[in-house]
Coordinates of C-alpha atoms in Angstrom, one line a residue:
X262 CA 54.1 -13.4 87.1
X263 CA 50.4 -14.9 85.5
X264 CA 51.1 -15.8 81.9
X265 CA 47.5 -13.9 80.9
X266 CA 49.1 -10.8 79.9
X267 CA 48.5 -11.1 75.9
X268 CA 49.3 -8.8 73.5
X269 CA 47.2 -9.7 70.4
X270 CA 48.3 -10.1 67.4
X271 CA 51.3 -8.5 66.5
X272 CA 51.8 -6.0 63.4
X273 CA 54.3 -5.1 60.7
X274 CA 55.7 -2.6 59.0
X275 CA 58.3 -1.4 56.6
X276 CA 60.8 0.7 58.5
X277 CA 64.6 1.6 57.3
X278 CA 66.1 -1.4 56.4
X279 CA 63.6 -3.6 58.3
X280 CA 60.4 -5.2 58.1
X281 CA 58.9 -4.4 61.9
X282 CA 57.7 -6.6 63.9
X283 CA 55.5 -5.3 66.5
X284 CA 52.7 -5.0 69.5
X285 CA 50.4 -1.8 69.7
X286 CA 48.1 -1.1 72.1
X287 CA 46.0 2.0 73.2
X288 CA 44.3 4.1 71.5
X289 CA 45.5 5.1 67.9
X290 CA 45.4 8.9 68.7
X291 CA 47.3 8.7 72.3
X292 CA 50.6 10.3 73.1
X293 CA 53.2 7.7 71.8
X294 CA 55.4 5.5 74.2
X295 CA 57.9 3.3 72.2
X296 CA 58.9 0.5 74.8
X297 CA 62.8 -0.7 73.4
X298 CA 63.7 -3.8 74.6
X299 CA 67.4 -5.4 74.8
X300 CA 69.8 -8.9 75.2
X301 CA 68.6 -11.4 75.5
X302 CA 65.2 -10.7 76.2
X303 CA 62.4 -9.8 73.9
X304 CA 59.0 -7.5 73.8
X305 CA 57.6 -10.0 76.7
X306 CA 59.5 -7.7 78.9
X307 CA 56.8 -5.3 78.7
X308 CA 53.7 -7.9 78.9
X309 CA 52.3 -6.5 81.8
X310 CA 53.7 -2.6 81.7
X311 CA 51.8 -2.2 78.3
X312 CA 48.5 -2.8 79.0
X313 CA 49.3 -0.3 83.0
X314 CA 49.9 2.0 79.9
X315 CA 47.5 1.2 77.4
X316 CA 44.9 2.1 79.8
X317 CA 46.0 5.1 81.1
X318 CA 45.7 6.8 77.1
X319 CA 49.2 6.1 76.0
X320 CA 49.0 4.9 72.8
X321 CA 52.2 1.9 72.8
X322 CA 54.0 0.5 70.8
X323 CA 56.9 -3.1 71.5
X324 CA 59.1 -3.3 69.0
X325 CA 61.5 -6.6 68.5
X326 CA 65.0 -5.3 68.0
X327 CA 66.6 -6.2 64.8
X328 CA 67.3 -9.9 64.7
X329 CA 64.6 -11.0 67.3
X330 CA 60.7 -11.9 66.8
X331 CA 59.4 -11.3 63.8
X332 CA 61.4 -8.3 62.6
X333 CA 63.1 -8.8 59.5
X334 CA 65.9 -7.4 56.7
X335 CA 64.3 -6.5 53.5
X336 CA 67.5 -7.5 51.6
X337 CA 69.6 -10.2 51.9
X338 CA 72.6 -7.7 51.3
X339 CA 72.4 -5.6 54.0
X340 CA 74.8 -6.3 56.8
X341 CA 73.9 -8.0 59.9
X342 CA 74.9 -5.0 61.5
X343 CA 74.5 -4.4 65.5
X344 CA 76.5 -1.7 66.1
X345 CA 74.7 0.9 68.7
X346 CA 73.9 3.8 65.7
X347 CA 72.0 1.2 63.1
X348 CA 70.0 -0.5 66.2
X349 CA 68.9 3.4 67.6
X350 CA 67.7 4.6 63.9
X351 CA 65.9 1.5 63.9
X352 CA 64.0 3.8 65.9
X353 CA 63.5 6.5 64.4
X354 CA 62.8 4.6 61.0
X355 CA 60.2 3.1 63.2
X356 CA 58.5 6.1 63.3
X357 CA 58.3 7.5 60.6
X358 CA 56.6 4.8 59.3
X359 CA 54.7 4.8 62.0
X360 CA 53.4 8.3 61.4
X361 CA 54.6 9.4 65.0
X362 CA 56.9 12.6 65.5
X363 CA 57.6 12.4 69.4
X364 CA 57.9 9.6 71.7
X365 CA 58.4 8.9 75.0
X366 CA 61.3 6.4 74.7
X367 CA 61.7 4.5 77.3
X368 CA 63.9 1.0 78.1
X369 CA 66.4 -1.5 79.5
X370 CA 69.6 -2.9 77.9
X371 CA 70.6 -2.4 74.6
X372 CA 66.9 -0.3 75.0
X373 CA 68.1 1.5 76.7
X374 CA 70.5 2.9 75.0
X375 CA 68.8 3.1 71.7
X376 CA 66.6 5.4 74.0
X377 CA 69.8 7.4 75.2
X378 CA 71.0 8.1 71.3
X379 CA 67.8 9.4 70.5
X380 CA 67.0 11.3 73.1
X381 CA 71.0 12.9 72.5
X382 CA 70.9 13.0 68.6
X383 CA 67.2 13.4 67.8
X384 CA 66.5 15.3 70.9
X385 CA 63.2 16.8 69.0
X386 CA 61.5 12.9 68.0
X387 CA 61.7 12.6 72.1
X388 CA 59.4 14.4 74.4
X389 CA 61.3 12.2 77.2
X390 CA 63.2 8.9 78.4
X391 CA 62.9 6.6 80.7
X392 CA 66.4 4.9 80.7
X393 CA 67.1 1.5 83.0
X394 CA 70.7 2.1 84.4
X395 CA 71.8 5.9 83.5
X396 CA 73.5 6.7 80.2
X397 CA 74.3 3.8 78.6
X398 CA 75.5 5.3 75.2
X399 CA 79.4 4.0 74.1
X400 CA 82.2 4.4 72.2
X401 CA 85.0 2.0 70.5
X402 CA 87.8 4.3 71.3
X403 CA 86.4 3.6 74.9
X404 CA 85.5 0.8 75.0
X405 CA 89.4 -0.2 73.9
X406 CA 90.7 0.7 77.5
X407 CA 90.9 -2.3 80.0
X408 CA 88.8 -2.7 82.9
X409 CA 90.0 -3.4 86.9
X410 CA 90.2 -7.5 86.5
X411 CA 86.3 -7.7 88.6
X412 CA 85.4 -5.8 85.7
X413 CA 85.5 -7.1 82.4
X414 CA 84.7 -10.5 84.4
X415 CA 80.7 -9.8 84.4
X416 CA 82.0 -8.8 80.1
X417 CA 82.8 -12.5 80.3
X418 CA 80.1 -12.8 77.3
X419 CA 81.5 -10.4 75.5
X420 CA 85.2 -12.0 75.3
X421 CA 83.1 -15.4 73.7
X422 CA 81.4 -14.1 71.4
X423 CA 84.8 -12.4 70.4
X424 CA 85.7 -16.1 68.7
X425 CA 84.2 -18.1 66.5
X426 CA 84.4 -20.6 68.9
X427 CA 81.6 -18.1 71.2
X428 CA 79.5 -17.9 67.9
X429 CA 79.0 -20.9 67.2
X430 CA 78.1 -22.6 70.9
X431 CA 75.7 -19.1 70.8
X432 CA 74.2 -20.1 67.7
X433 CA 74.2 -23.5 69.3
X434 CA 72.9 -23.0 72.5
X435 CA 71.1 -20.1 72.1
X436 CA 68.3 -20.9 74.7
X437 CA 70.2 -22.5 77.3
X438 CA 72.8 -18.7 77.3
X439 CA 70.1 -16.7 77.3
X440 CA 68.8 -18.1 80.2
X441 CA 72.4 -18.4 82.1
X442 CA 72.3 -14.4 81.5
X443 CA 68.4 -14.2 82.8
X444 CA 69.8 -16.0 86.3
X445 CA 73.0 -14.0 86.2
X446 CA 71.5 -10.8 85.7
X447 CA 68.5 -11.1 87.5
X448 CA 69.6 -13.4 90.7
X449 CA 66.4 -13.3 92.8
X450 CA 64.1 -13.4 89.5
X451 CA 62.0 -16.1 90.1
X452 CA 60.9 -16.9 86.3
X453 CA 59.1 -20.4 85.0
X454 CA 60.1 -22.3 82.4
X455 CA 56.7 -21.1 80.0
X456 CA 57.7 -16.9 80.9
X457 CA 61.8 -18.0 79.9
X458 CA 59.7 -20.2 76.8
X459 CA 57.7 -17.7 75.5
X460 CA 60.9 -14.7 75.0
X461 CA 62.7 -17.4 74.1
X462 CA 61.8 -17.9 70.4
X463 CA 62.8 -14.7 69.6
X464 CA 65.6 -15.7 69.5
X465 CA 64.8 -18.2 66.6
X466 CA 64.8 -15.1 64.7
X467 CA 67.4 -16.6 61.5
X468 CA 69.8 -12.6 62.2
X469 CA 69.0 -13.0 65.7
X470 CA 73.2 -15.2 66.2
X471 CA 74.2 -12.5 63.7
X472 CA 73.2 -8.9 65.0
X473 CA 73.8 -10.1 68.5
X474 CA 78.2 -11.5 67.6
X475 CA 78.1 -8.0 65.7
X476 CA 76.9 -5.8 69.0
X477 CA 79.5 -7.5 71.1
X478 CA 83.0 -7.1 68.0
X479 CA 82.0 -4.0 66.8
X480 CA 81.8 -2.8 70.8
X481 CA 85.1 -3.8 70.6
X482 CA 86.8 -2.8 67.6
X483 CA 86.6 -6.5 66.4
X484 CA 83.8 -5.8 64.0
X485 CA 83.3 -3.4 61.2
X486 CA 79.8 -1.0 61.5
X487 CA 78.3 0.5 58.0
X488 CA 80.5 4.5 57.2
X489 CA 76.5 5.0 56.8
X490 CA 76.7 5.9 60.4
X491 CA 80.8 7.1 60.6
X492 CA 78.2 10.7 61.0
X493 CA 76.4 9.4 64.2
X494 CA 78.8 7.6 65.4
X495 CA 81.4 10.0 66.4
X496 CA 79.1 12.6 67.8
X497 CA 78.1 9.8 70.1
X498 CA 82.0 9.6 71.4
X499 CA 82.3 13.0 72.3
X500 CA 79.7 11.3 75.4
X501 CA 76.9 14.3 74.1
X502 CA 74.3 15.3 76.9
X503 CA 70.9 14.4 77.2
X504 CA 68.4 17.3 77.8
X505 CA 65.2 15.6 77.8
X506 CA 63.4 14.9 80.5
X507 CA 64.8 11.7 82.0
X508 CA 63.9 9.5 85.2
X509 CA 66.5 7.1 84.8
X510 CA 65.5 3.3 87.1
X511 CA 67.8 0.9 88.5
X512 CA 67.0 -2.3 90.7
X513 CA 68.7 -2.8 93.7
X514 CA 69.2 -6.9 92.8
X515 CA 70.8 -6.0 89.1
X516 CA 73.5 -8.6 88.4
X517 CA 74.3 -7.3 84.5
X518 CA 77.2 -4.9 84.7
X519 CA 76.2 -1.3 85.6
X520 CA 77.3 2.3 86.6
X521 CA 77.1 3.5 89.7
X522 CA 74.1 6.0 89.0
X523 CA 76.3 9.4 90.2
X524 CA 78.9 8.7 87.7
X525 CA 76.1 9.3 84.8
X526 CA 74.1 12.2 86.7
X527 CA 75.7 14.9 85.0
X528 CA 74.8 13.9 81.3
X529 CA 70.9 14.7 81.7
X530 CA 71.0 18.5 81.9
X531 CA 67.0 18.3 82.2
X532 CA 65.2 17.9 84.1
X533 CA 65.8 14.6 85.8
X534 CA 65.6 11.9 88.7
X535 CA 67.1 8.8 89.8
X536 CA 65.1 5.9 91.1
X537 CA 66.3 2.4 93.0
X538 CA 63.7 0.0 92.6
X539 CA 63.9 -2.4 95.3
X540 CA 63.1 -5.6 95.9
X541 CA 65.1 -8.1 94.7
X542 CA 64.8 -6.1 91.5
X543 CA 67.5 -7.7 89.0
X544 CA 68.6 -6.1 84.8
X545 CA 64.8 -6.9 82.8
X546 CA 63.7 -4.2 85.0
X547 CA 60.4 -3.4 83.7
X548 CA 59.2 -7.2 83.1
X549 CA 60.5 -8.0 87.0
X550 CA 59.0 -4.7 88.0
X551 CA 56.4 -3.8 85.7
X552 CA 54.1 -0.9 87.9
X553 CA 57.6 0.8 88.5
X554 CA 58.5 1.0 85.1
X555 CA 55.0 2.1 83.5
X556 CA 54.8 4.6 87.2
X557 CA 58.2 6.4 85.8
X558 CA 56.8 6.5 82.5
X559 CA 53.5 8.7 83.9
X560 CA 56.1 11.0 85.9
X561 CA 58.4 11.7 82.8
X562 CA 55.3 12.6 80.9
X563 CA 54.2 15.2 83.5
X564 CA 58.1 16.3 83.5

């Protein structure tokens, strides 16, 4: 993994409740691609995907999620809300702010969930979808149902985050905690300290801990969201199908919780393909297999 890939100067734009920090590459009039990261990662998951796509003529937008990097809330009074509808609505707000009517959305982890939600609820804004680990739209009622113990064990950090000790522990040890997640989620990815440090700087965002803790507590019904998103969450709770053209991806060494592709294939009702990316590829698929990820974006654009 080379350190030579750099986004250059980042940009900022006011979008919804946020000032969003983002990288941009490629021609301003090219077809738009939004690359969406998850936790505990940042825009550098796409550092090597971005030049592949921009060289093919795409306008590539890579935003920091709320609570990461240079993204900031415009008001101190806004709830530091990590619920899925809020994080997904940020994508629409950013597209509006940048004058992007329709984009290919591609992501993993939280970013794949946001891309799924936009594709399901605002299909007119999503030309096509690339989603690592498939269909990730969730709801609090389903999350209340217990899983078999081996599956619960893989979600250990969600229970840690449910406690005040966990919040304080993540705040104090956010780098050590995130590095452990990287190692568990991508057991065969030999990242070095420089690669990790480049991303870990994004966790110094003053709202980072609040957003991460709220996200996981909200999933378990231990934190409330904002009423403005109630209607969206009601629609998401019905597990809506996604009709836009989609490629789902999975690494052959993903150590993070994930469903078997057969469990979600039926949720994608448009032109659809699933790809298993081999070679010891873990959870951070765009950074571990950037060319396979970029190729999926290019290919789904032709569906």
